[in-house]
PDB file of C-alpha atoms in Angstrom:
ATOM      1  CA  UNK Y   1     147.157  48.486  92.223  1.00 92.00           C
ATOM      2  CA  UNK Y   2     149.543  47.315  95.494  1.00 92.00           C
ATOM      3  CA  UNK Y   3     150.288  43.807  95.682  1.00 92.00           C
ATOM      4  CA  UNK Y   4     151.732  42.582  99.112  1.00 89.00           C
ATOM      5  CA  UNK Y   5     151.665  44.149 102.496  1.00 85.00           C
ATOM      6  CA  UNK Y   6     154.207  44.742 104.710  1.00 86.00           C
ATOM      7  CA  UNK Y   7     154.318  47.717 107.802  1.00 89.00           C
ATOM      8  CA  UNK Y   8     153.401  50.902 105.152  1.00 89.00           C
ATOM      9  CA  UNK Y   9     150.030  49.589 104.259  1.00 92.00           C
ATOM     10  CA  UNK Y  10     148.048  51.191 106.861  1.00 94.00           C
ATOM     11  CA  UNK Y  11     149.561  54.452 105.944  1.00 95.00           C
ATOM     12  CA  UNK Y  12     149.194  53.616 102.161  1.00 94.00           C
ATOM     13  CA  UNK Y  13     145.224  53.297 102.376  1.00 96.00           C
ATOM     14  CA  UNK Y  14     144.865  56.550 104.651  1.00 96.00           C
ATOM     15  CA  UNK Y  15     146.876  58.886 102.359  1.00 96.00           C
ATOM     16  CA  UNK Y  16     144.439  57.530  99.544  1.00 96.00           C
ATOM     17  CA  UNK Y  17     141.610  58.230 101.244  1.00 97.00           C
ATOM     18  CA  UNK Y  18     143.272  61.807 102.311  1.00 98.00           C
ATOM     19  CA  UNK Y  19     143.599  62.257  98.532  1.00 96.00           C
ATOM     20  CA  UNK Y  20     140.210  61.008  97.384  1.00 97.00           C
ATOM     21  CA  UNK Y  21     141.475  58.032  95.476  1.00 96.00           C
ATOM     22  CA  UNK Y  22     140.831  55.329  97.481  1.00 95.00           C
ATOM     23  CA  UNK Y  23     138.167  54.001  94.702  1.00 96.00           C
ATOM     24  CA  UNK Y  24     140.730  54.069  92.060  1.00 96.00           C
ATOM     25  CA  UNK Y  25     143.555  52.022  94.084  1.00 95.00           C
ATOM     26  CA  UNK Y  26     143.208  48.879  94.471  1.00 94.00           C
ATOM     27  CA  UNK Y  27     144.891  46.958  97.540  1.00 95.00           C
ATOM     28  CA  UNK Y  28     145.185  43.206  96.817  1.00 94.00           C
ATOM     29  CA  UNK Y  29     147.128  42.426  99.960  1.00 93.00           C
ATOM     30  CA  UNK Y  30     149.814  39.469 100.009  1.00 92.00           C
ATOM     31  CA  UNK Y  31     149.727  36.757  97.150  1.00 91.00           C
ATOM     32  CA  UNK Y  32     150.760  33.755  96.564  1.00 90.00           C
ATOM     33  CA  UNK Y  33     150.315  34.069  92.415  1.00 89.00           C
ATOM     34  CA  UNK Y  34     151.262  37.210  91.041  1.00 90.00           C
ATOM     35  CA  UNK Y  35     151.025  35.916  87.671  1.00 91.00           C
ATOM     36  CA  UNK Y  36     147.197  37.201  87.112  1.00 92.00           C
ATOM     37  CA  UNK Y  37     148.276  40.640  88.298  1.00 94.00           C
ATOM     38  CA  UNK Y  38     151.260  40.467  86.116  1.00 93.00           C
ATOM     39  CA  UNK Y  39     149.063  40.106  83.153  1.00 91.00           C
ATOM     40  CA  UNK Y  40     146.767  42.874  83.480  1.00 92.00           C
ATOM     41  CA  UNK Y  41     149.725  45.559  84.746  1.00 93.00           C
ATOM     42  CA  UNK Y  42     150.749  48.133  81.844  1.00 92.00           C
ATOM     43  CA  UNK Y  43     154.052  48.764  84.081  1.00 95.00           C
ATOM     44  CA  UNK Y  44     155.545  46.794  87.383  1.00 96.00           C
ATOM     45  CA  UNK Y  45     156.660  49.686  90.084  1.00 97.00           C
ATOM     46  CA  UNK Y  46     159.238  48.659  93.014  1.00 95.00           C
ATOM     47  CA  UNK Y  47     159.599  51.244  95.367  1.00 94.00           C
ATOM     48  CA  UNK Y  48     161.949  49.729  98.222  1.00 93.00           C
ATOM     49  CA  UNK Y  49     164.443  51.449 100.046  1.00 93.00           C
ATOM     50  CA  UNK Y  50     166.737  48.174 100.097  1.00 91.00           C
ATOM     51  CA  UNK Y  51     165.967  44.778  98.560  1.00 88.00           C
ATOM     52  CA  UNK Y  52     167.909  41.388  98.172  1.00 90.00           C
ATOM     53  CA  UNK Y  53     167.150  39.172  95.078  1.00 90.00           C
ATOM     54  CA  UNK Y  54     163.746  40.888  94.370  1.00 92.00           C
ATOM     55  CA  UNK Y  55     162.086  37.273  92.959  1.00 92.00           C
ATOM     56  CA  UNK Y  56     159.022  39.320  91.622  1.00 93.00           C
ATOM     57  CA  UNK Y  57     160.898  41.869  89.558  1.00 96.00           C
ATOM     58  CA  UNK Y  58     162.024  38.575  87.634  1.00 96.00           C
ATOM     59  CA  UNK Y  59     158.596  37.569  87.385  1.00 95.00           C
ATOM     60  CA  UNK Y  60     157.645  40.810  86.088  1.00 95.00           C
ATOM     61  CA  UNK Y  61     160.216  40.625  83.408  1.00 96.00           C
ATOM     62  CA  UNK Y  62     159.623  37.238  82.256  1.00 95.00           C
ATOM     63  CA  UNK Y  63     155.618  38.238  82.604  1.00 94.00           C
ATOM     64  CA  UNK Y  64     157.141  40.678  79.788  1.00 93.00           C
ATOM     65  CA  UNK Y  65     155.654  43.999  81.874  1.00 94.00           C
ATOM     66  CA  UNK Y  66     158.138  46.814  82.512  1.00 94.00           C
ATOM     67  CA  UNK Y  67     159.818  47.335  85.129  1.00 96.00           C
ATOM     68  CA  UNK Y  68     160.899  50.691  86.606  1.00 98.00           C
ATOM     69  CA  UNK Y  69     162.801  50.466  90.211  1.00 98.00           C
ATOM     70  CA  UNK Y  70     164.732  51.856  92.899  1.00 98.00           C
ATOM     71  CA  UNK Y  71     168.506  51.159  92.260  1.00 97.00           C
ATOM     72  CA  UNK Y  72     169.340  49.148  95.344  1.00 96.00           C
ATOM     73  CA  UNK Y  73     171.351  46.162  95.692  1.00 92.00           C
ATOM     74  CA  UNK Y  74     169.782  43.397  94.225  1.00 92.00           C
ATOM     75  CA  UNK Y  75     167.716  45.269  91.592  1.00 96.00           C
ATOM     76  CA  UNK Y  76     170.825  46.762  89.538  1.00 95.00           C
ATOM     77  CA  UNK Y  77     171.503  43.530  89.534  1.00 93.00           C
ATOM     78  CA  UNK Y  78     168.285  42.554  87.475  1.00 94.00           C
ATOM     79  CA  UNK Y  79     167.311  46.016  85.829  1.00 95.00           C
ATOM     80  CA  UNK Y  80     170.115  47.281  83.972  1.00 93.00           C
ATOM     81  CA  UNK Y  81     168.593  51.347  83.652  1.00 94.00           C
ATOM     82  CA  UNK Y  82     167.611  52.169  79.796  1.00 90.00           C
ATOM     83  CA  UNK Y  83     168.281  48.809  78.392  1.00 89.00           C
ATOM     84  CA  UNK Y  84     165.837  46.743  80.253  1.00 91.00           C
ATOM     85  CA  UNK Y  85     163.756  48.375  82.723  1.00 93.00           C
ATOM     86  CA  UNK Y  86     164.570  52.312  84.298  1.00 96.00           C
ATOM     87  CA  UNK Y  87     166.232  52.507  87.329  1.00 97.00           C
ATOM     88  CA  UNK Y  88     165.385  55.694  90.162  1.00 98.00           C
ATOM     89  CA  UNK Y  89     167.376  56.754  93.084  1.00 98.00           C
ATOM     90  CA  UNK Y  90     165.529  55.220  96.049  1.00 97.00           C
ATOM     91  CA  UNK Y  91     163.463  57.654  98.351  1.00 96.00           C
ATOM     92  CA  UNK Y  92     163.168  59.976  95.115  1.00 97.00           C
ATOM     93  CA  UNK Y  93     159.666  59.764  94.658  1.00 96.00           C
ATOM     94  CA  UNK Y  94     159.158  62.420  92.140  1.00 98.00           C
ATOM     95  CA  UNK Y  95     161.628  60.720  90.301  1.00 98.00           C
ATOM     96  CA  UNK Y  96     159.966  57.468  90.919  1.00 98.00           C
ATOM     97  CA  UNK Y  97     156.755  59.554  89.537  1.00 97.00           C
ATOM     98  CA  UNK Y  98     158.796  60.823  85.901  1.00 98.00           C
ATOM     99  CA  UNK Y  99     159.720  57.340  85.042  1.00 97.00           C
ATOM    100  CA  UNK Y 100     156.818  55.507  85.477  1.00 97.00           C
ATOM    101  CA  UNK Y 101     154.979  58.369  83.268  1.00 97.00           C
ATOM    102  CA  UNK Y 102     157.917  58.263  80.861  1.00 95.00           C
ATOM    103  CA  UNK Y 103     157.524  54.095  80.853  1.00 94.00           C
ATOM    104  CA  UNK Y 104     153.948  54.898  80.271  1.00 95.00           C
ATOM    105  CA  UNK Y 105     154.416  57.132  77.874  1.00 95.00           C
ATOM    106  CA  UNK Y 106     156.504  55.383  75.727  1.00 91.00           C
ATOM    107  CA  UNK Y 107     156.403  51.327  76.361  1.00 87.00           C
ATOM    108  CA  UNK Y 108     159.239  50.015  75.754  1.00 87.00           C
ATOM    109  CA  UNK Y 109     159.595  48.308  72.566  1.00 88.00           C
ATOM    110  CA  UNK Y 110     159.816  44.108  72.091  1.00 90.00           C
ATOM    111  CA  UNK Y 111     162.979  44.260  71.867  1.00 90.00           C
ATOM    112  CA  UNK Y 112     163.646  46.108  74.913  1.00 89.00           C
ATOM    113  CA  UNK Y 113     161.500  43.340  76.406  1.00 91.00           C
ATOM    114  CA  UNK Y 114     163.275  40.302  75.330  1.00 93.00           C
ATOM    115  CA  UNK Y 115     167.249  41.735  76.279  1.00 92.00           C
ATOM    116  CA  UNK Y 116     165.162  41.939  79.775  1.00 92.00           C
ATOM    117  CA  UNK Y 117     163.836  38.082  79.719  1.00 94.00           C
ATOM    118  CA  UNK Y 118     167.197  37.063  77.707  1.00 94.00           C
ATOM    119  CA  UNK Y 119     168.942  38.666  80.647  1.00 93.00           C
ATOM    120  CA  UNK Y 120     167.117  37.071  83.174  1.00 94.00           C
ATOM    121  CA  UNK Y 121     167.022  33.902  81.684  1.00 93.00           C
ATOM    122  CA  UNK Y 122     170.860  33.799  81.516  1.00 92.00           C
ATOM    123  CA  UNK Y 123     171.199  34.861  85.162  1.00 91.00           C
ATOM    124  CA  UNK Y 124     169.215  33.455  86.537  1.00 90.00           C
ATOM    125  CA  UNK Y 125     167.412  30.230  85.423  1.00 89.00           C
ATOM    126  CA  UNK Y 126     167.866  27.263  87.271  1.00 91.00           C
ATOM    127  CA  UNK Y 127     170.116  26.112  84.991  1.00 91.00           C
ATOM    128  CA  UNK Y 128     172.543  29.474  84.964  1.00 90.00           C
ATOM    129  CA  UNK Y 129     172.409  29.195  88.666  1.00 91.00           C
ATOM    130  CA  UNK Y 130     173.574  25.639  88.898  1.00 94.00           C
ATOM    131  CA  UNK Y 131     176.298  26.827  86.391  1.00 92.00           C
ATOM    132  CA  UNK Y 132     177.310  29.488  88.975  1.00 91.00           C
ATOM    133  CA  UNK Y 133     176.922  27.439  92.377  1.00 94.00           C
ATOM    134  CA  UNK Y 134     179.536  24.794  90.346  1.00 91.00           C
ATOM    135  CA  UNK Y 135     182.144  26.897  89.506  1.00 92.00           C
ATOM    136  CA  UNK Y 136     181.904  28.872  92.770  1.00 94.00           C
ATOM    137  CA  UNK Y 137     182.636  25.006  94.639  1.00 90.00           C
ATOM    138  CA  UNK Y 138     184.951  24.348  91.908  1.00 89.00           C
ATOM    139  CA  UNK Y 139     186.867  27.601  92.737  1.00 91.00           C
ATOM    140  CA  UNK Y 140     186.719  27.166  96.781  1.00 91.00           C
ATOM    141  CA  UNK Y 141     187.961  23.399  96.391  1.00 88.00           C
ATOM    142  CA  UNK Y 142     191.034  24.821  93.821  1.00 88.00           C
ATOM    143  CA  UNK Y 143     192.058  27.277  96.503  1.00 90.00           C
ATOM    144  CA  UNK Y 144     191.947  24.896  99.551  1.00 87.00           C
ATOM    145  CA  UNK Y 145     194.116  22.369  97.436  1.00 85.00           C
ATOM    146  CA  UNK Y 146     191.430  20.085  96.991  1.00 83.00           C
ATOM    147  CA  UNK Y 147     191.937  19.961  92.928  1.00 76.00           C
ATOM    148  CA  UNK Y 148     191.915  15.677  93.470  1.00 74.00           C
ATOM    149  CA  UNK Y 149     188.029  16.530  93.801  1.00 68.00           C
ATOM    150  CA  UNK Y 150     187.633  19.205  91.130  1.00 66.00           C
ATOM    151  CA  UNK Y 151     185.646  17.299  88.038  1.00 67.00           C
ATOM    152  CA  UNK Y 152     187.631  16.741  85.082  1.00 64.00           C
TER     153      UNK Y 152
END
């Protein structure tokens, strides 16, 4: 299953056609809800060849579906490789192929799972980031001599 779109999609459906598996892929297109794809994936796949904060790999994780990834820069950020999700060299895809048959092969365990959420959650919640925006101010007032308005 693809979920989203984006420039490759074209390309995407003719190579599965090319390979005679266009009945067994299914492209849902852009959505606004991912959570009732979430639920019914057995592993979450990002491809990309560069990515900022990729927003649905933490919404895979807190779904509680494996992840496995390129390693650009956001995702290390959010998939740390072995402990919560696997982690590929990006344009690799055979690579890309062995750990999505390796995730498959052997799920991670619960516990593997919840360091993933418990990472996420202390992140990037709302409340982690709020944390982090405060301290960054707090630090950018201190260094402008501004500590009259640093919080006490």
């Amino acid at each position: 299953m693809l979920v989203g779109g984006g420039e490759e999609e074209g390309a995407l459906k003719r190579l599965a056609e090319a390979l005679g598996i266009q009945t067994h892929v299914i492209f849902a297109g852009p959505q606004d809800h991912v959570e009732q794809f979430l639920a019914i994936m057995d592993v979450f796949v990002s491809s990309s060849l560069w990515e900022g904060l990729p927003t649905v790999i933490l919404e895979a994780i807190m779904s509680g579906v494996p992840v496995v990834a390129t390693a650009v820069a956001g995702t290390v950020e959010v998939v740390k490789h072995g402990e919560t999700g696997f982690l590929v060299e990006p344009g690799d895809p055979r690579a890309l192929a062995l750990a999505i048959l390796a995730m498959l092969s052997q799920p991670p365990t619960p516990a593997m799972r919840q360091r993933a959420q418990n990472s996420v959650k202390a992140t990037f919640s709302i409340a982690s980031v709020a944390i982090q925006a405060e301290q960054l101010y707090i630090r950018l007032l201190k260094q402008k001599g501004y500590d009259e308005l640093v919080p006490r």
